[in-house]
Each structure stands twice: as structure tokens, then as C-alpha cells.
Coordinates of C-alpha atoms in Angstrom, one line a residue:
R210 CA 12.4 14.1 63.4
A211 CA 10.7 12.5 60.3
R212 CA 13.0 14.2 58.0
D213 CA 16.1 13.1 59.9
W214 CA 14.7 9.6 60.0
M215 CA 14.3 9.5 56.3
L216 CA 17.6 10.8 55.5
A217 CA 19.2 8.4 57.9
H218 CA 17.6 5.4 56.1
Q219 CA 18.6 6.3 52.6
D220 CA 21.0 3.8 50.9
Q221 CA 24.2 5.8 51.3
E222 CA 26.0 4.2 48.3
E223 CA 23.4 4.5 45.6
G224 CA 20.9 6.9 46.9
F225 CA 17.6 5.0 46.9
W226 CA 15.1 4.3 49.6
V227 CA 13.3 0.9 50.0
A228 CA 11.3 -0.6 52.7
E229 CA 9.7 -3.9 53.3
L230 CA 6.7 -4.7 51.1
Q231 CA 4.4 -6.5 53.4
A232 CA 2.2 -9.4 52.5
D233 CA 0.1 -12.1 54.0
T234 CA 1.1 -15.6 55.0
T235 CA 0.2 -17.2 51.5
L236 CA 3.6 -16.3 50.3
T237 CA 5.4 -17.9 53.3
S238 CA 3.1 -21.1 52.6
D239 CA 3.8 -20.9 48.9
Y240 CA 7.6 -20.7 49.7
V241 CA 7.5 -24.0 51.6
M242 CA 5.5 -25.6 48.8
L243 CA 8.1 -24.4 46.3
R244 CA 11.0 -25.5 48.3
A245 CA 9.3 -28.9 48.8
F246 CA 8.7 -29.2 45.0
L247 CA 12.4 -28.3 44.3
G248 CA 13.7 -30.8 46.9
S249 CA 15.2 -28.1 48.9
L250 CA 13.0 -27.7 52.0
D251 CA 15.5 -28.0 54.8
E252 CA 14.9 -28.1 58.5
R253 CA 15.9 -24.5 59.0
I254 CA 13.3 -23.2 56.6
K255 CA 10.7 -25.6 58.0
R256 CA 11.3 -24.3 61.6
K257 CA 11.1 -20.7 60.7
A258 CA 8.1 -21.0 58.4
V259 CA 6.3 -22.9 61.0
R260 CA 7.1 -20.2 63.6
H261 CA 5.9 -17.4 61.4
L262 CA 2.5 -19.2 60.5
E263 CA 2.1 -19.9 64.3
M264 CA 2.6 -16.1 65.0
E265 CA 0.0 -15.3 62.4
Q266 CA -2.7 -17.8 63.0
L267 CA -6.0 -16.1 64.0
P268 CA -7.8 -17.1 67.2
D269 CA -10.5 -18.9 65.1
G270 CA -7.8 -21.2 63.6
G271 CA -7.5 -19.6 60.2
W272 CA -5.2 -17.1 58.4
N273 CA -6.3 -13.9 56.6
T274 CA -5.1 -12.1 53.5
Y275 CA -5.0 -8.5 55.0
A276 CA -4.2 -7.2 58.4
G277 CA -7.3 -7.2 60.6
G278 CA -9.2 -9.3 58.0
P279 CA -11.2 -12.5 58.7
S280 CA -9.9 -16.0 57.9
E281 CA -9.8 -16.7 54.3
I282 CA -10.1 -20.2 52.7
N283 CA -7.0 -20.1 50.5
A284 CA -4.7 -18.7 52.9
T285 CA -5.9 -21.3 55.5
V286 CA -5.7 -24.2 53.0
K287 CA -2.2 -23.2 52.0
A288 CA -0.9 -22.7 55.5
Y289 CA -2.3 -26.2 56.5
F290 CA -0.5 -27.9 53.7
A291 CA 2.7 -25.9 54.3
L292 CA 2.6 -27.0 58.0
K293 CA 2.1 -30.6 56.9
L294 CA 5.0 -30.4 54.5
A295 CA 7.2 -28.9 57.4
G296 CA 6.3 -32.1 59.4
L297 CA 3.4 -31.3 61.7
K298 CA 1.1 -34.2 62.3
E299 CA -2.8 -34.1 62.0
D300 CA -3.1 -34.0 65.7
A301 CA -0.9 -30.8 66.3
P302 CA -3.0 -28.2 67.8
M303 CA -2.3 -25.7 65.0
L304 CA -3.6 -28.2 62.5
L305 CA -6.7 -29.1 64.5
R306 CA -7.6 -25.4 64.7
A307 CA -6.9 -24.8 61.0
L308 CA -9.0 -28.0 60.1
E309 CA -12.0 -26.4 61.9
A310 CA -11.5 -23.0 60.1
V311 CA -11.3 -24.8 56.7
H312 CA -14.5 -26.7 57.3
R313 CA -16.2 -23.6 58.6
L314 CA -15.2 -21.7 55.4
G315 CA -16.6 -24.5 53.1
G316 CA -13.9 -27.0 52.8
L317 CA -11.1 -27.4 50.3
E318 CA -13.8 -27.5 47.5
R319 CA -14.0 -23.7 48.1
A320 CA -10.3 -22.9 47.4
N321 CA -9.6 -21.1 44.1
L322 CA -7.8 -22.4 41.0
F323 CA -4.3 -21.1 41.9
T324 CA -4.5 -22.9 45.2
K325 CA -5.5 -26.1 43.5
I326 CA -2.9 -26.0 40.9
Y327 CA -0.1 -25.7 43.5
L328 CA -1.7 -28.7 45.3
A329 CA -1.8 -30.5 42.0
L330 CA 1.9 -30.0 41.7
H331 CA 2.2 -32.1 44.9
G332 CA -0.2 -34.7 43.9
Q333 CA -3.0 -33.6 46.4
V334 CA -5.5 -32.5 43.6
D335 CA -6.1 -34.5 40.5
W336 CA -5.2 -32.5 37.3
E337 CA -8.7 -33.8 36.0
H338 CA -10.2 -31.4 38.6
I339 CA -8.2 -28.4 37.2
P340 CA -9.7 -26.5 34.4
S341 CA -7.9 -26.9 31.2
M342 CA -5.5 -23.9 30.3
P343 CA -4.5 -24.6 26.7
V344 CA -0.9 -23.4 26.1
E345 CA -2.0 -23.0 22.5
L346 CA -3.4 -19.8 23.5
I347 CA 0.1 -18.4 23.1
F348 CA -0.6 -18.3 19.4
A349 CA -3.7 -16.2 19.6
P350 CA -3.1 -13.0 17.6
N351 CA -3.4 -9.6 19.1
W352 CA -6.7 -8.7 17.4
L353 CA -8.4 -11.7 18.8
Y354 CA -10.8 -10.9 21.8
I355 CA -8.9 -13.4 24.0
N356 CA -5.0 -13.1 23.8
I357 CA -2.3 -12.7 26.3
Y358 CA -1.9 -9.1 25.8
E359 CA -5.5 -8.4 26.9
F360 CA -4.3 -9.2 30.5
S361 CA -2.5 -7.0 32.9
Y362 CA 1.3 -7.4 32.9
W363 CA 1.3 -9.3 36.2
T364 CA -1.5 -11.6 35.2
R365 CA 0.2 -12.2 31.9
T366 CA 3.6 -13.1 33.5
I367 CA 1.7 -15.5 35.9
I368 CA -0.4 -17.3 33.3
V369 CA 2.2 -17.9 30.6
P370 CA 4.4 -20.1 32.7
L371 CA 1.2 -21.7 34.1
F372 CA 0.3 -22.7 30.5
I373 CA 3.4 -24.7 30.4
I374 CA 2.9 -26.2 33.8
A375 CA -0.7 -27.1 32.8
A376 CA 0.5 -28.8 29.7
L377 CA 3.3 -30.7 31.3
K378 CA 1.5 -31.4 34.6
P379 CA 4.6 -31.9 36.7
K380 CA 4.4 -33.6 40.2
K381 CA 6.5 -33.9 43.3
Q382 CA 4.9 -36.4 45.7
V383 CA 6.4 -35.4 49.0
L384 CA 3.3 -36.4 51.1
P385 CA 0.9 -39.3 50.4
P386 CA -1.7 -38.6 47.7
N387 CA -4.5 -38.2 50.3
A388 CA -2.8 -36.0 52.8
L389 CA -5.4 -33.4 52.6
K390 CA -8.5 -35.6 52.3
E391 CA -9.7 -34.3 55.7
L392 CA -10.1 -30.8 54.4
Y393 CA -12.9 -31.8 52.1
L394 CA -16.5 -31.6 53.2
K395 CA -17.8 -33.6 50.3
G396 CA -14.9 -34.4 47.9
P397 CA -13.4 -32.9 44.8
S398 CA -15.6 -32.2 41.8
K399 CA -15.7 -30.0 38.7
A400 CA -18.8 -28.3 40.3
D401 CA -16.3 -26.6 42.6
W402 CA -15.3 -24.2 39.9
F403 CA -18.6 -22.6 40.2
Q404 CA -19.1 -21.6 43.8
N405 CA -22.6 -20.3 43.6
G406 CA -23.7 -23.7 42.1
D407 CA -26.1 -22.0 39.6
R408 CA -26.8 -23.8 36.3
T409 CA -26.2 -20.9 33.8
F410 CA -25.7 -21.3 30.0
L411 CA -22.1 -20.0 30.4
R412 CA -21.5 -22.6 33.1
T413 CA -22.8 -25.3 30.9
L414 CA -20.7 -24.0 27.9
F415 CA -17.5 -23.9 30.0
M416 CA -17.9 -27.4 31.2
I417 CA -18.5 -28.6 27.7
G418 CA -15.5 -26.8 26.4
D419 CA -13.4 -28.1 29.3
S420 CA -14.4 -31.6 28.5
V421 CA -13.5 -31.1 24.7
L422 CA -10.1 -29.7 25.7
K423 CA -9.4 -32.6 28.1
F424 CA -10.5 -35.0 25.4
L425 CA -8.1 -33.4 22.9
E426 CA -5.3 -33.4 25.4
K427 CA -5.7 -37.1 25.9
K428 CA -5.4 -37.5 22.1
Q429 CA -2.0 -35.9 22.3
I430 CA -2.0 -33.4 19.5
S431 CA 1.8 -33.5 20.1
E432 CA 3.3 -31.3 17.2
I433 CA 0.9 -28.3 18.0
R434 CA 1.3 -28.5 21.7
A435 CA 5.1 -28.9 21.5
R436 CA 5.4 -25.8 19.4
A437 CA 3.2 -23.9 21.8
V438 CA 5.1 -25.0 24.7
Q439 CA 8.4 -23.9 23.0
K440 CA 6.9 -20.5 22.2
A441 CA 5.8 -20.1 25.9
E442 CA 9.2 -21.1 26.9
K443 CA 10.9 -18.5 24.6
W444 CA 8.6 -15.8 25.8
I445 CA 9.5 -16.4 29.5
L446 CA 13.2 -16.7 28.8
E447 CA 13.2 -13.4 26.8
R448 CA 11.6 -11.6 29.7
H449 CA 14.2 -12.7 32.2
F450 CA 16.6 -10.2 30.5
K451 CA 17.2 -7.1 32.7
T452 CA 14.7 -8.1 35.3
D453 CA 14.7 -9.5 38.9
G454 CA 12.9 -12.5 37.8
L455 CA 9.9 -12.9 35.5
G456 CA 7.8 -9.7 35.9
A457 CA 9.9 -9.1 39.2
I458 CA 6.8 -10.3 41.1
Y459 CA 6.4 -13.3 43.3
P460 CA 3.7 -15.3 41.7
A461 CA 5.2 -14.9 38.2
M462 CA 8.7 -15.6 39.5
A463 CA 7.6 -18.8 41.3
N464 CA 5.6 -20.1 38.3
A465 CA 8.6 -19.5 35.9
I466 CA 10.8 -21.6 38.1
I467 CA 8.3 -24.4 38.3
A468 CA 7.8 -24.1 34.5
M469 CA 11.6 -24.3 33.9
K470 CA 12.1 -27.2 36.1
A471 CA 9.2 -29.1 34.4
L472 CA 11.0 -28.5 31.1
G473 CA 14.0 -30.1 32.6
Y474 CA 16.3 -27.2 33.4
D475 CA 19.1 -27.7 35.9
E476 CA 20.0 -24.6 38.0
K477 CA 23.6 -25.9 37.9
E478 CA 23.8 -25.8 34.1
N479 CA 21.2 -23.3 33.1
P480 CA 22.0 -19.7 34.2
T481 CA 18.5 -18.3 33.6
L482 CA 17.1 -20.8 36.2
A483 CA 20.0 -20.2 38.5
K484 CA 19.3 -16.4 38.3
A485 CA 15.6 -16.9 38.8
L486 CA 16.2 -18.9 41.9
R487 CA 18.6 -16.2 43.3
D488 CA 16.2 -13.4 42.5
F489 CA 13.3 -15.4 44.3
E490 CA 15.4 -15.9 47.3
D491 CA 16.0 -12.2 47.5
L492 CA 12.4 -11.8 48.5
V493 CA 12.8 -13.8 51.6
I494 CA 13.1 -11.9 54.8
E495 CA 14.8 -14.2 57.5
E496 CA 14.7 -13.2 61.1
P497 CA 16.5 -15.3 63.9
D498 CA 13.4 -17.3 64.7
H499 CA 11.1 -16.9 61.7
L500 CA 10.9 -16.0 58.0
R501 CA 8.4 -14.2 55.7
V502 CA 8.3 -13.2 52.1
Q503 CA 7.8 -10.1 50.1
P504 CA 5.7 -10.1 46.9
C505 CA 8.3 -7.9 45.3
V506 CA 10.6 -4.9 46.3
S507 CA 9.5 -1.3 45.6
P508 CA 12.8 1.1 45.5
V509 CA 11.7 3.1 42.6
W510 CA 8.2 4.0 44.2
D511 CA 9.8 4.4 47.6
T512 CA 12.5 6.8 46.3
A513 CA 10.2 8.9 44.3
L514 CA 7.7 9.4 47.2
A515 CA 10.6 10.0 49.6
C516 CA 12.0 12.7 47.3
Y517 CA 8.6 14.4 47.0
A518 CA 7.9 14.1 50.8
L519 CA 11.3 15.5 51.8
R520 CA 10.9 18.5 49.5
E521 CA 7.4 19.2 50.8
A522 CA 8.9 19.0 54.3
G523 CA 11.3 21.7 53.6
V524 CA 14.5 19.9 52.5
S525 CA 16.4 21.9 49.9
G526 CA 16.3 20.7 46.3
E527 CA 20.1 21.1 46.4
H528 CA 20.5 18.8 49.3
P529 CA 23.1 16.0 48.4
A530 CA 20.7 13.2 49.4
L531 CA 18.1 14.4 47.1
V532 CA 20.5 15.0 44.3
K533 CA 21.9 11.5 44.7
A534 CA 18.3 10.1 44.6
A535 CA 17.4 11.9 41.6
N536 CA 20.4 10.7 39.7
W537 CA 19.5 7.1 40.8
L538 CA 16.1 7.6 39.6
L539 CA 17.2 8.9 36.2
D540 CA 19.3 5.8 35.8
K541 CA 16.2 3.7 36.3
Q542 CA 14.4 5.2 33.4
T543 CA 13.8 2.3 30.9
T544 CA 14.1 2.5 27.2
T545 CA 13.5 -1.2 26.6
K546 CA 10.6 -2.0 24.3
G547 CA 8.3 -4.0 26.6
D548 CA 5.0 -5.8 26.3
W549 CA 3.1 -2.4 26.5
Q550 CA 4.3 -1.6 23.0
V551 CA 2.1 -4.3 21.6
K552 CA -0.7 -1.7 21.9
G553 CA 1.4 1.3 22.4
N554 CA 1.4 2.3 18.6
G555 CA 5.2 2.4 18.4
M556 CA 5.5 5.0 21.1
Q557 CA 9.1 5.6 22.4
A558 CA 9.9 4.0 25.7
G559 CA 10.9 6.3 28.7
G560 CA 8.9 5.3 31.8
W561 CA 9.7 3.9 35.2
Y562 CA 8.9 0.6 36.8
F563 CA 8.5 -0.3 40.5
Q564 CA 11.5 -2.7 41.4
F565 CA 15.2 -2.5 40.9
Q566 CA 15.0 -4.1 37.5
N567 CA 11.8 -4.8 35.6
E568 CA 12.6 -3.3 32.2
Y569 CA 9.8 -4.8 30.1
Y570 CA 7.2 -3.5 32.5
P571 CA 7.2 0.3 33.3
D572 CA 3.8 1.7 34.5
N573 CA 1.9 4.9 34.7
D574 CA 1.9 5.0 38.6
D575 CA 5.6 4.9 39.0
T576 CA 6.3 7.2 36.0
S577 CA 4.0 9.7 37.6
A578 CA 5.5 9.4 41.0
V579 CA 9.1 9.8 39.7
L580 CA 8.1 12.9 37.8
M581 CA 6.6 14.3 40.9
G582 CA 9.7 13.5 42.9
L583 CA 12.1 14.9 40.3
Q584 CA 10.4 18.3 39.5
K585 CA 11.8 20.2 42.5
I586 CA 15.3 18.7 42.7
D587 CA 18.4 20.5 41.3
V588 CA 20.2 17.8 39.4
R589 CA 23.9 19.0 39.5
D590 CA 25.1 17.1 36.5
E591 CA 24.7 19.2 33.4
K592 CA 24.1 16.3 31.2
R593 CA 21.4 15.1 33.7
K594 CA 19.7 18.5 33.6
A595 CA 19.5 18.3 29.7
E596 CA 18.0 14.8 30.0
A597 CA 15.5 15.8 32.6

């Protein structure tokens, strides 16, 4: 029965398998915040997002970040703000329970940097209370201890557009500036960056460094900063080629859209932004009464494992469904020179990525899974056999 179910759920036209990649409610909350920032938060999205958050709210009033987990401060703060953006008033039962949960979890002070950046975009947190993220880091050479290629791919694709956002500090004031004041226990402070409150040398050094950076920003070293923003912008645009959005993963895609809007892009005139918005909307799963959001899609991974599982379960390597799937996987092998080649010593490209299109970022996990899936399938096409 399992084999029959798998074969029945294959994409009949192209031959791949893909299932929903489930995530927590932070993505739905982020979606509401992004739509509000873009000025496109309509009543349908508000209604369906509120319903999803209502379905997922825990008995103690918070929201978690994994199934069965406890309430988590960032998920709860984001849900609270999303519900307010959707029109709920402070005396709404959902918000009253959520407010208690936020206070119990330490208040808005305990939220992380990414949450506070998204709130700063909406004028709810002062940019002065966000640690400086100098866009000039884009100039750091690869041999320097700190440079963008020391980060993982998904972190890199998240922070490069964040550099632009932090430099330009865009803001969309949908709600009054103090719409979240009730979430604080004490109030915003730079001390919030160090949750344990200790006074270590590194903390002192970081605080001094941030003060220096903020001073320099106020002095507006315009030429250097402008060149750094331009380089970060070019970096982002180049990596929209042959991808389903920047990095083909939700946070990077959202940040890239915000960065492009901050740079003055208009989706009606700029095809890159228009495509980025379409790719982002493809992650939204809309049901009749609610909506939720995937972090990305996983067809290469799902197809590779499906092929391997079906062969292990006794399906012939000559079965038409497996042959079609194998050919689809072979078409997804990337020969694009991606970021990995910065440290790849000029090695030839030839791996696989996770999504439908993410040419710059193949990885070892997917490449290994694809090779496992292909090894016992009889690829009928002679040219394909030679390539395999």
C-alpha cells in the first residue's frame, strides 16, 4: 500500500515527488509583517493568517517553534504583532493570553536580533537599539577571519540583504510607534543584546565597537557606504539568476525583497523584484479558512529518497516511474559556479541542491541522496547512461 501511495503521488508530467515542508507559525507571522511592509496586507490574508495563528496558539497563550515544544519568545512576539497588524485589539482574548506569555518568557527585551529588526522595519523598535551591521563587511577579503564566505550559505544569503536594510533603515509605520509597549517588562536597552547580563571583556568590547560604528554612521561616510551598498546589491541580483528567489529559502527571500524595496525598486518596472515576489508567494499554502507558509520546497531531496525507498521496497529499477524520476534528477544537476567555489579550489561543479532551482548552492546532503537514489535505476536513455 505504501508503494502504491508513493507512485500515485508522483508528479505525472515531470516525474518528481514533493511534499509540504512544514514549519512553525513564525513564517506566517513574518508573512503578515512583510505584506504590511509592502502595503499589500489585504483582508483575506488577515483573516486566514489570524485563523492559522488561532489554531496554533498553545494553552498557555504562546506559540512554539517545533511541534510539541514549549512557548518561545520570538514566535510569540511575532504572532502578537502579526495579530495586531491584522486588526485585533489589545483586549482580544488571543492577545491577552499572548501578552501574559510574553511577560512570562521575559518580555520583548528577550527577543532576538532578527525579531527586533523586523519590528524596527515597522517603527516598533528604534534602530539605535539594533546592533550595527556594517555593510562595508561586503568588502572583506576571503583570507580575513571574518568575511561573508565564512558563513553557511543560508546565513550568507540572509545577512547580505540585511546589510543593505541596516544601512538604509527603511520603515513602514502601519501601527503607532508604541503599539508594542505593553510587551516590555522594563523597556528597550542595549543590555538586551546580552541576555545573561554578565560584564565580560567581550561584551564591553562589543558595546564600544557598536558605539564607534554608530558614531561613524551618523558622520555619514557616504562614498564608502554607497559603494558597499552597491556591491551588496549587485551580489543579491547576481544570485537571483537560475534560482527560486535568493538562496531559494524563506528568510533570505524576504530580506532580499525588503532590501530591493528599500533601494527604490518597483515590481511593476523591475523584473527581478517581480520574480522575487512571485517566488515568495509560491511558498504560501492557502486553505479555504487559513494559510501557512513553507520555508522552502524540497523536490530534489524528496525525489531522491522516494527513488531509493521504492527500490528498497521491491519496485523494479526499470519501472517507468523511477526512470522518469531519474531523468528528472539528472536534469537538476548543476554546473553553475556557485559560492562554494570561493573555497573549492577551482573544482568542477556537478552537485545537486534541495529545491526546484537553486543553482548557486548545491550541497553534500542532496548530492549524496541523489547518488543513492540513482544507483539502482536503469536509465533508458543511452546518453543519460553515459552521463551517469
